[in-house]
């Protein structure tokens, strides 16, 4: 199983970016997806998660600005980021809870995509 993240880049404060993360490989079932980020010198922090039923959670720092969504037909999760701030600058990682066989679940991580918010 591989997770491929894309969509990062350089954006000015107040701008928007949309991250995508596609899961591929021998996937029996996918449960939850999540986005995490890590800024230089900081620990990795959870940004947002979405369950199979579509329930979402957000960190306080991004609530109201970021929106997570998923397309199960494509095994893909998205993170729409609006009103970006310099403090959002980080490497963003996607994660997915995936079963490759019945009852064999584990977490998989993508390679990370850089988001830089700067004027």
mmCIF file of N, CA and C in Angstrom:
data_model
loop_
_atom_site.group_PDB
_atom_site.id
_atom_site.type_symbol
_atom_site.label_atom_id
_atom_site.label_comp_id
_atom_site.label_asym_id
_atom_site.label_seq_id
_atom_site.Cartn_x
_atom_site.Cartn_y
_atom_site.Cartn_z
ATOM 1 N N UNK A 1 0.845 -1.185 0.000
ATOM 2 C CA UNK A 1 0.000 0.000 0.000
ATOM 3 C C UNK A 1 0.887 1.243 0.000
ATOM 4 N N UNK A 2 0.539 2.211 -0.824
ATOM 5 C CA UNK A 2 1.270 3.478 -0.863
ATOM 6 C C UNK A 2 0.292 4.632 -0.794
ATOM 7 N N UNK A 3 0.724 5.696 -0.107
ATOM 8 C CA UNK A 3 -0.037 6.929 -0.069
ATOM 9 C C UNK A 3 0.786 8.003 -0.762
ATOM 10 N N UNK A 4 0.217 8.633 -1.760
ATOM 11 C CA UNK A 4 0.913 9.660 -2.524
ATOM 12 C C UNK A 4 0.241 11.001 -2.300
ATOM 13 N N UNK A 5 0.949 11.899 -1.627
ATOM 14 C CA UNK A 5 0.417 13.231 -1.347
ATOM 15 C C UNK A 5 0.897 14.220 -2.400
ATOM 16 N N UNK A 6 0.051 15.189 -2.703
ATOM 17 C CA UNK A 6 0.406 16.218 -3.674
ATOM 18 C C UNK A 6 -0.372 17.492 -3.365
ATOM 19 N N UNK A 7 0.026 18.586 -4.031
ATOM 20 C CA UNK A 7 -0.714 19.828 -3.912
ATOM 21 C C UNK A 7 -0.048 20.903 -3.088
ATOM 22 N N UNK A 8 1.068 20.589 -2.464
ATOM 23 C CA UNK A 8 1.764 21.603 -1.683
ATOM 24 C C UNK A 8 2.418 22.640 -2.573
ATOM 25 N N UNK A 9 2.939 23.685 -1.939
ATOM 26 C CA UNK A 9 3.608 24.725 -2.699
ATOM 27 C C UNK A 9 3.769 25.988 -1.892
ATOM 28 N N UNK A 10 4.122 27.049 -2.597
ATOM 29 C CA UNK A 10 4.309 28.367 -1.989
ATOM 30 C C UNK A 10 3.077 29.214 -2.251
ATOM 31 N N UNK A 11 2.541 29.818 -1.210
ATOM 32 C CA UNK A 11 1.344 30.644 -1.350
ATOM 33 C C UNK A 11 1.479 31.853 -0.429
ATOM 34 N N UNK A 12 0.874 32.949 -0.828
ATOM 35 C CA UNK A 12 0.905 34.154 -0.005
ATOM 36 C C UNK A 12 -0.096 34.054 1.150
ATOM 37 N N UNK A 13 0.154 34.765 2.232
ATOM 38 C CA UNK A 13 -0.827 34.789 3.329
ATOM 39 C C UNK A 13 -2.213 35.182 2.822
ATOM 40 N N UNK A 14 -3.213 34.467 3.314
ATOM 41 C CA UNK A 14 -4.579 34.685 2.854
ATOM 42 C C UNK A 14 -4.972 33.829 1.676
ATOM 43 N N UNK A 15 -4.005 33.160 1.083
ATOM 44 C CA UNK A 15 -4.269 32.332 -0.083
ATOM 45 C C UNK A 15 -4.803 30.959 0.281
ATOM 46 N N UNK A 16 -4.976 30.129 -0.757
ATOM 47 C CA UNK A 16 -5.545 28.793 -0.587
ATOM 48 C C UNK A 16 -4.703 27.743 -1.308
ATOM 49 N N UNK A 17 -4.757 26.546 -0.792
ATOM 50 C CA UNK A 17 -4.170 25.372 -1.425
ATOM 51 C C UNK A 17 -5.077 24.185 -1.172
ATOM 52 N N UNK A 18 -5.036 23.220 -2.074
ATOM 53 C CA UNK A 18 -5.775 21.983 -1.878
ATOM 54 C C UNK A 18 -4.809 20.812 -1.953
ATOM 55 N N UNK A 19 -4.679 20.105 -0.862
ATOM 56 C CA UNK A 19 -3.828 18.917 -0.833
ATOM 57 C C UNK A 19 -4.659 17.683 -1.179
ATOM 58 N N UNK A 20 -4.018 16.747 -1.858
ATOM 59 C CA UNK A 20 -4.642 15.465 -2.178
ATOM 60 C C UNK A 20 -3.727 14.347 -1.712
ATOM 61 N N UNK A 21 -4.322 13.215 -1.385
ATOM 62 C CA UNK A 21 -3.541 12.042 -0.999
ATOM 63 C C UNK A 21 -4.293 10.808 -1.479
ATOM 64 N N UNK A 22 -3.668 10.087 -2.391
ATOM 65 C CA UNK A 22 -4.301 8.904 -2.969
ATOM 66 C C UNK A 22 -3.641 7.639 -2.445
ATOM 67 N N UNK A 23 -4.463 6.711 -1.994
ATOM 68 C CA UNK A 23 -3.974 5.410 -1.535
ATOM 69 C C UNK A 23 -4.084 4.412 -2.672
ATOM 70 N N UNK A 24 -3.049 3.605 -2.834
ATOM 71 C CA UNK A 24 -3.047 2.605 -3.903
ATOM 72 C C UNK A 24 -2.398 1.324 -3.407
ATOM 73 N N UNK A 25 -2.635 0.249 -4.144
ATOM 74 C CA UNK A 25 -2.061 -1.042 -3.770
ATOM 75 C C UNK A 25 -3.154 -2.043 -3.437
ATOM 76 N N UNK A 26 -2.785 -3.054 -2.668
ATOM 77 C CA UNK A 26 -3.706 -4.126 -2.323
ATOM 78 C C UNK A 26 -4.547 -3.713 -1.117
ATOM 79 N N UNK A 27 -5.621 -2.996 -1.401
ATOM 80 C CA UNK A 27 -6.472 -2.438 -0.342
ATOM 81 C C UNK A 27 -7.766 -3.218 -0.267
ATOM 82 N N UNK A 28 -8.007 -3.801 0.907
ATOM 83 C CA UNK A 28 -9.266 -4.511 1.140
ATOM 84 C C UNK A 28 -10.327 -3.522 1.586
ATOM 85 N N UNK A 29 -9.953 -2.631 2.506
ATOM 86 C CA UNK A 29 -10.891 -1.643 3.019
ATOM 87 C C UNK A 29 -10.126 -0.478 3.636
ATOM 88 N N UNK A 30 -10.715 0.696 3.572
ATOM 89 C CA UNK A 30 -10.129 1.892 4.177
ATOM 90 C C UNK A 30 -11.080 2.448 5.216
ATOM 91 N N UNK A 31 -10.547 2.716 6.389
ATOM 92 C CA UNK A 31 -11.363 3.287 7.455
ATOM 93 C C UNK A 31 -11.169 4.798 7.473
ATOM 94 N N UNK A 32 -10.393 5.282 8.387
ATOM 95 C CA UNK A 32 -10.231 6.730 8.518
ATOM 96 C C UNK A 32 -9.029 7.241 7.733
ATOM 97 N N UNK A 33 -9.081 8.525 7.395
ATOM 98 C CA UNK A 33 -7.964 9.259 6.816
ATOM 99 C C UNK A 33 -7.603 10.405 7.761
ATOM 100 N N UNK A 34 -6.372 10.869 7.644
ATOM 101 C CA UNK A 34 -5.981 12.008 8.459
ATOM 102 C C UNK A 34 -4.894 12.814 7.790
ATOM 103 N N UNK A 35 -4.773 14.059 8.232
ATOM 104 C CA UNK A 35 -3.670 14.933 7.824
ATOM 105 C C UNK A 35 -2.935 15.400 9.084
ATOM 106 N N UNK A 36 -1.625 15.341 9.029
ATOM 107 C CA UNK A 36 -0.756 15.833 10.094
ATOM 108 C C UNK A 36 0.221 16.821 9.457
ATOM 109 N N UNK A 37 0.866 17.611 10.305
ATOM 110 C CA UNK A 37 1.891 18.503 9.794
ATOM 111 C C UNK A 37 3.028 18.631 10.803
ATOM 112 N N UNK A 38 4.192 18.991 10.264
ATOM 113 C CA UNK A 38 5.361 19.170 11.119
ATOM 114 C C UNK A 38 6.168 20.351 10.607
ATOM 115 N N UNK A 39 6.288 21.351 11.462
ATOM 116 C CA UNK A 39 7.101 22.517 11.136
ATOM 117 C C UNK A 39 8.509 22.305 11.702
ATOM 118 N N UNK A 40 9.507 22.970 11.139
ATOM 119 C CA UNK A 40 10.882 22.808 11.632
ATOM 120 C C UNK A 40 10.978 23.087 13.129
ATOM 121 N N UNK A 41 11.601 22.161 13.859
ATOM 122 C CA UNK A 41 11.779 22.328 15.288
ATOM 123 C C UNK A 41 10.569 21.968 16.120
ATOM 124 N N UNK A 42 9.472 21.584 15.453
ATOM 125 C CA UNK A 42 8.251 21.236 16.186
ATOM 126 C C UNK A 42 7.931 19.756 16.048
ATOM 127 N N UNK A 43 7.107 19.277 16.956
ATOM 128 C CA UNK A 43 6.625 17.904 16.842
ATOM 129 C C UNK A 43 5.522 17.829 15.791
ATOM 130 N N UNK A 44 5.326 16.644 15.263
ATOM 131 C CA UNK A 44 4.246 16.433 14.306
ATOM 132 C C UNK A 44 2.923 16.602 15.039
ATOM 133 N N UNK A 45 1.998 17.335 14.433
ATOM 134 C CA UNK A 45 0.709 17.567 15.065
ATOM 135 C C UNK A 45 -0.422 17.149 14.128
ATOM 136 N N UNK A 46 -1.512 16.700 14.723
ATOM 137 C CA UNK A 46 -2.673 16.311 13.945
ATOM 138 C C UNK A 46 -3.423 17.555 13.500
ATOM 139 N N UNK A 47 -3.755 17.599 12.235
ATOM 140 C CA UNK A 47 -4.485 18.732 11.670
ATOM 141 C C UNK A 47 -5.974 18.415 11.548
ATOM 142 N N UNK A 48 -6.264 17.251 10.957
ATOM 143 C CA UNK A 48 -7.662 16.913 10.714
ATOM 144 C C UNK A 48 -7.794 15.427 10.443
ATOM 145 N N UNK A 49 -8.961 14.875 10.773
ATOM 146 C CA UNK A 49 -9.258 13.476 10.465
ATOM 147 C C UNK A 49 -10.685 13.359 9.943
ATOM 148 N N UNK A 50 -10.915 12.276 9.203
ATOM 149 C CA UNK A 50 -12.260 11.982 8.705
ATOM 150 C C UNK A 50 -12.488 10.480 8.775
ATOM 151 N N UNK A 51 -13.624 10.084 9.318
ATOM 152 C CA UNK A 51 -13.939 8.668 9.456
ATOM 153 C C UNK A 51 -14.625 8.153 8.191
ATOM 154 N N UNK A 52 -14.876 6.852 8.165
ATOM 155 C CA UNK A 52 -15.563 6.237 7.018
ATOM 156 C C UNK A 52 -16.949 6.832 6.833
ATOM 157 N N UNK A 53 -17.590 7.203 7.943
ATOM 158 C CA UNK A 53 -18.943 7.757 7.869
ATOM 159 C C UNK A 53 -18.943 9.245 7.549
ATOM 160 N N UNK A 54 -17.757 9.837 7.500
ATOM 161 C CA UNK A 54 -17.663 11.253 7.143
ATOM 162 C C UNK A 54 -17.562 12.199 8.316
ATOM 163 N N UNK A 55 -17.461 11.671 9.527
ATOM 164 C CA UNK A 55 -17.299 12.539 10.697
ATOM 165 C C UNK A 55 -15.900 13.156 10.669
ATOM 166 N N UNK A 56 -15.830 14.435 10.936
ATOM 167 C CA UNK A 56 -14.558 15.156 10.833
ATOM 168 C C UNK A 56 -14.155 15.782 12.163
ATOM 169 N N UNK A 57 -12.847 15.942 12.317
ATOM 170 C CA UNK A 57 -12.290 16.658 13.461
ATOM 171 C C UNK A 57 -11.187 17.567 12.948
ATOM 172 N N UNK A 58 -11.017 18.693 13.628
ATOM 173 C CA UNK A 58 -9.994 19.661 13.257
ATOM 174 C C UNK A 58 -9.269 20.154 14.502
ATOM 175 N N UNK A 59 -8.005 20.495 14.333
ATOM 176 C CA UNK A 59 -7.301 21.153 15.422
ATOM 177 C C UNK A 59 -7.854 22.572 15.555
ATOM 178 N N UNK A 60 -7.724 23.127 16.738
ATOM 179 C CA UNK A 60 -8.254 24.472 16.968
ATOM 180 C C UNK A 60 -7.600 25.500 16.044
ATOM 181 N N UNK A 61 -6.339 25.261 15.691
ATOM 182 C CA UNK A 61 -5.603 26.242 14.903
ATOM 183 C C UNK A 61 -6.081 26.333 13.452
ATOM 184 N N UNK A 62 -6.788 25.314 12.960
ATOM 185 C CA UNK A 62 -7.228 25.338 11.559
ATOM 186 C C UNK A 62 -8.745 25.317 11.419
ATOM 187 N N UNK A 63 -9.447 25.173 12.524
ATOM 188 C CA UNK A 63 -10.909 25.086 12.471
ATOM 189 C C UNK A 63 -11.485 26.334 11.819
ATOM 190 N N UNK A 64 -12.392 26.117 10.881
ATOM 191 C CA UNK A 64 -13.009 27.235 10.177
ATOM 192 C C UNK A 64 -12.254 27.671 8.936
ATOM 193 N N UNK A 65 -11.025 27.195 8.775
ATOM 194 C CA UNK A 65 -10.218 27.567 7.603
ATOM 195 C C UNK A 65 -9.927 26.364 6.703
ATOM 196 N N UNK A 66 -9.779 25.190 7.290
ATOM 197 C CA UNK A 66 -9.456 23.977 6.538
ATOM 198 C C UNK A 66 -10.687 23.069 6.480
ATOM 199 N N UNK A 67 -10.801 22.326 5.383
ATOM 200 C CA UNK A 67 -11.878 21.362 5.228
ATOM 201 C C UNK A 67 -11.313 20.058 4.689
ATOM 202 N N UNK A 68 -11.581 18.971 5.395
ATOM 203 C CA UNK A 68 -11.145 17.647 4.952
ATOM 204 C C UNK A 68 -12.324 16.947 4.282
ATOM 205 N N UNK A 69 -12.027 16.196 3.233
ATOM 206 C CA UNK A 69 -13.061 15.424 2.548
ATOM 207 C C UNK A 69 -12.430 14.169 1.959
ATOM 208 N N UNK A 70 -13.263 13.241 1.520
ATOM 209 C CA UNK A 70 -12.747 11.994 0.970
ATOM 210 C C UNK A 70 -13.597 11.540 -0.194
ATOM 211 N N UNK A 71 -12.948 10.816 -1.109
ATOM 212 C CA UNK A 71 -13.616 10.191 -2.246
ATOM 213 C C UNK A 71 -13.266 8.711 -2.176
ATOM 214 N N UNK A 72 -14.185 7.907 -1.673
ATOM 215 C CA UNK A 72 -13.889 6.489 -1.458
ATOM 216 C C UNK A 72 -13.731 5.728 -2.778
ATOM 217 N N UNK A 73 -14.371 6.188 -3.821
ATOM 218 C CA UNK A 73 -14.221 5.532 -5.117
ATOM 219 C C UNK A 73 -12.788 5.642 -5.620
ATOM 220 N N UNK A 74 -12.109 6.716 -5.202
ATOM 221 C CA UNK A 74 -10.731 6.948 -5.622
ATOM 222 C C UNK A 74 -9.737 6.663 -4.495
ATOM 223 N N UNK A 75 -10.219 6.250 -3.326
ATOM 224 C CA UNK A 75 -9.347 6.043 -2.165
ATOM 225 C C UNK A 75 -8.467 7.268 -1.926
ATOM 226 N N UNK A 76 -9.093 8.420 -1.954
ATOM 227 C CA UNK A 76 -8.367 9.684 -1.877
ATOM 228 C C UNK A 76 -8.966 10.581 -0.800
ATOM 229 N N UNK A 77 -8.069 11.279 -0.104
ATOM 230 C CA UNK A 77 -8.482 12.271 0.884
ATOM 231 C C UNK A 77 -7.953 13.626 0.446
ATOM 232 N N UNK A 78 -8.723 14.664 0.749
ATOM 233 C CA UNK A 78 -8.353 16.020 0.359
ATOM 234 C C UNK A 78 -8.299 16.909 1.601
ATOM 235 N N UNK A 79 -7.515 17.969 1.505
ATOM 236 C CA UNK A 79 -7.503 18.995 2.541
ATOM 237 C C UNK A 79 -7.531 20.344 1.840
ATOM 238 N N UNK A 80 -8.682 21.005 1.906
ATOM 239 C CA UNK A 80 -8.809 22.345 1.351
ATOM 240 C C UNK A 80 -8.388 23.333 2.429
ATOM 241 N N UNK A 81 -7.376 24.123 2.119
ATOM 242 C CA UNK A 81 -6.818 25.059 3.093
ATOM 243 C C UNK A 81 -7.043 26.485 2.599
ATOM 244 N N UNK A 82 -7.840 27.225 3.321
ATOM 245 C CA UNK A 82 -8.135 28.620 2.982
ATOM 246 C C UNK A 82 -7.576 29.552 4.049
ATOM 247 N N UNK A 83 -7.496 30.819 3.700
ATOM 248 C CA UNK A 83 -7.005 31.839 4.641
ATOM 249 C C UNK A 83 -5.704 31.410 5.289
ATOM 250 N N UNK A 84 -4.787 30.957 4.471
ATOM 251 C CA UNK A 84 -3.532 30.431 4.998
ATOM 252 C C UNK A 84 -2.714 31.517 5.686
ATOM 253 N N UNK A 85 -2.031 31.102 6.737
ATOM 254 C CA UNK A 85 -1.208 31.985 7.559
ATOM 255 C C UNK A 85 0.226 31.472 7.565
ATOM 256 N N UNK A 86 1.195 32.343 7.802
ATOM 257 C CA UNK A 86 2.593 31.877 7.868
ATOM 258 C C UNK A 86 2.781 30.731 8.861
ATOM 259 N N UNK A 87 1.970 30.707 9.915
ATOM 260 C CA UNK A 87 2.073 29.637 10.915
ATOM 261 C C UNK A 87 1.639 28.282 10.372
ATOM 262 N N UNK A 88 1.018 28.255 9.214
ATOM 263 C CA UNK A 88 0.621 26.997 8.587
ATOM 264 C C UNK A 88 1.767 26.353 7.808
ATOM 265 N N UNK A 89 2.873 27.046 7.697
ATOM 266 C CA UNK A 89 4.028 26.516 6.981
ATOM 267 C C UNK A 89 4.544 25.256 7.665
ATOM 268 N N UNK A 90 4.608 24.180 6.907
ATOM 269 C CA UNK A 90 5.023 22.888 7.469
ATOM 270 C C UNK A 90 5.052 21.860 6.349
ATOM 271 N N UNK A 91 5.589 20.697 6.655
ATOM 272 C CA UNK A 91 5.413 19.537 5.786
ATOM 273 C C UNK A 91 4.128 18.837 6.223
ATOM 274 N N UNK A 92 3.251 18.604 5.279
ATOM 275 C CA UNK A 92 1.962 17.981 5.563
ATOM 276 C C UNK A 92 2.001 16.510 5.152
ATOM 277 N N UNK A 93 1.565 15.659 6.078
ATOM 278 C CA UNK A 93 1.562 14.219 5.852
ATOM 279 C C UNK A 93 0.132 13.691 5.902
ATOM 280 N N UNK A 94 -0.173 12.780 4.995
ATOM 281 C CA UNK A 94 -1.468 12.118 5.075
ATOM 282 C C UNK A 94 -1.278 10.730 5.690
ATOM 283 N N UNK A 95 -2.325 10.249 6.284
ATOM 284 C CA UNK A 95 -2.320 8.913 6.866
ATOM 285 C C UNK A 95 -3.663 8.254 6.614
ATOM 286 N N UNK A 96 -3.657 6.935 6.553
ATOM 287 C CA UNK A 96 -4.891 6.188 6.327
ATOM 288 C C UNK A 96 -4.843 4.886 7.116
ATOM 289 N N UNK A 97 -5.991 4.522 7.653
ATOM 290 C CA UNK A 97 -6.135 3.242 8.387
ATOM 291 C C UNK A 97 -6.726 2.247 7.397
ATOM 292 N N UNK A 98 -5.887 1.298 6.983
ATOM 293 C CA UNK A 98 -6.226 0.438 5.845
ATOM 294 C C UNK A 98 -6.073 -1.035 6.213
ATOM 295 N N UNK A 99 -6.990 -1.842 5.691
ATOM 296 C CA UNK A 99 -6.868 -3.296 5.810
ATOM 297 C C UNK A 99 -6.487 -3.858 4.449
ATOM 298 N N UNK A 100 -5.429 -4.658 4.406
ATOM 299 C CA UNK A 100 -5.050 -5.322 3.162
ATOM 300 C C UNK A 100 -5.726 -6.690 3.050
ATOM 301 N N UNK A 101 -6.206 -7.195 4.192
ATOM 302 C CA UNK A 101 -7.026 -8.401 4.233
ATOM 303 C C UNK A 101 -8.057 -8.186 5.343
ATOM 304 N N UNK A 102 -9.042 -9.051 5.391
ATOM 305 C CA UNK A 102 -10.060 -8.919 6.427
ATOM 306 C C UNK A 102 -9.403 -8.963 7.807
ATOM 307 N N UNK A 103 -9.738 -7.975 8.642
ATOM 308 C CA UNK A 103 -9.285 -7.901 10.032
ATOM 309 C C UNK A 103 -7.800 -7.601 10.185
ATOM 310 N N UNK A 104 -7.111 -7.252 9.127
ATOM 311 C CA UNK A 104 -5.689 -6.922 9.222
ATOM 312 C C UNK A 104 -5.510 -5.439 8.915
ATOM 313 N N UNK A 105 -5.655 -4.638 9.949
ATOM 314 C CA UNK A 105 -5.615 -3.184 9.822
ATOM 315 C C UNK A 105 -4.288 -2.631 10.314
ATOM 316 N N UNK A 106 -3.849 -1.572 9.688
ATOM 317 C CA UNK A 106 -2.697 -0.815 10.168
ATOM 318 C C UNK A 106 -2.741 0.581 9.569
ATOM 319 N N UNK A 107 -1.928 1.460 10.122
ATOM 320 C CA UNK A 107 -1.836 2.828 9.618
ATOM 321 C C UNK A 107 -0.722 2.941 8.589
ATOM 322 N N UNK A 108 -1.001 3.660 7.530
ATOM 323 C CA UNK A 108 -0.007 3.950 6.490
ATOM 324 C C UNK A 108 0.172 5.466 6.395
ATOM 325 N N UNK A 109 1.389 5.882 6.025
ATOM 326 C CA UNK A 109 1.723 7.298 5.933
ATOM 327 C C UNK A 109 2.227 7.635 4.533
ATOM 328 N N UNK A 110 1.870 8.833 4.088
ATOM 329 C CA UNK A 110 2.416 9.350 2.845
ATOM 330 C C UNK A 110 3.771 9.982 3.071
ATOM 331 N N UNK A 111 4.385 10.453 1.974
ATOM 332 C CA UNK A 111 5.754 10.934 2.031
ATOM 333 C C UNK A 111 5.866 12.393 2.471
ATOM 334 N N UNK A 112 4.775 13.103 2.532
ATOM 335 C CA UNK A 112 4.804 14.502 2.945
ATOM 336 C C UNK A 112 4.868 15.440 1.761
ATOM 337 N N UNK A 113 4.205 16.579 1.906
ATOM 338 C CA UNK A 113 4.250 17.618 0.883
ATOM 339 C C UNK A 113 4.437 18.967 1.590
ATOM 340 N N UNK A 114 5.354 19.772 1.071
ATOM 341 C CA UNK A 114 5.724 21.030 1.715
ATOM 342 C C UNK A 114 4.702 22.118 1.400
ATOM 343 N N UNK A 115 4.247 22.793 2.437
ATOM 344 C CA UNK A 115 3.397 23.976 2.289
ATOM 345 C C UNK A 115 4.141 25.154 2.913
ATOM 346 N N UNK A 116 4.354 26.186 2.122
ATOM 347 C CA UNK A 116 5.037 27.380 2.598
ATOM 348 C C UNK A 116 4.135 28.583 2.372
ATOM 349 N N UNK A 117 3.855 29.301 3.448
ATOM 350 C CA UNK A 117 3.014 30.489 3.372
ATOM 351 C C UNK A 117 3.893 31.701 3.667
ATOM 352 N N UNK A 118 4.122 32.501 2.647
ATOM 353 C CA UNK A 118 5.044 33.619 2.787
ATOM 354 C C UNK A 118 4.766 34.666 1.730
ATOM 355 N N UNK A 119 4.992 35.908 2.073
ATOM 356 C CA UNK A 119 4.856 36.985 1.095
ATOM 357 C C UNK A 119 6.202 37.279 0.444
#
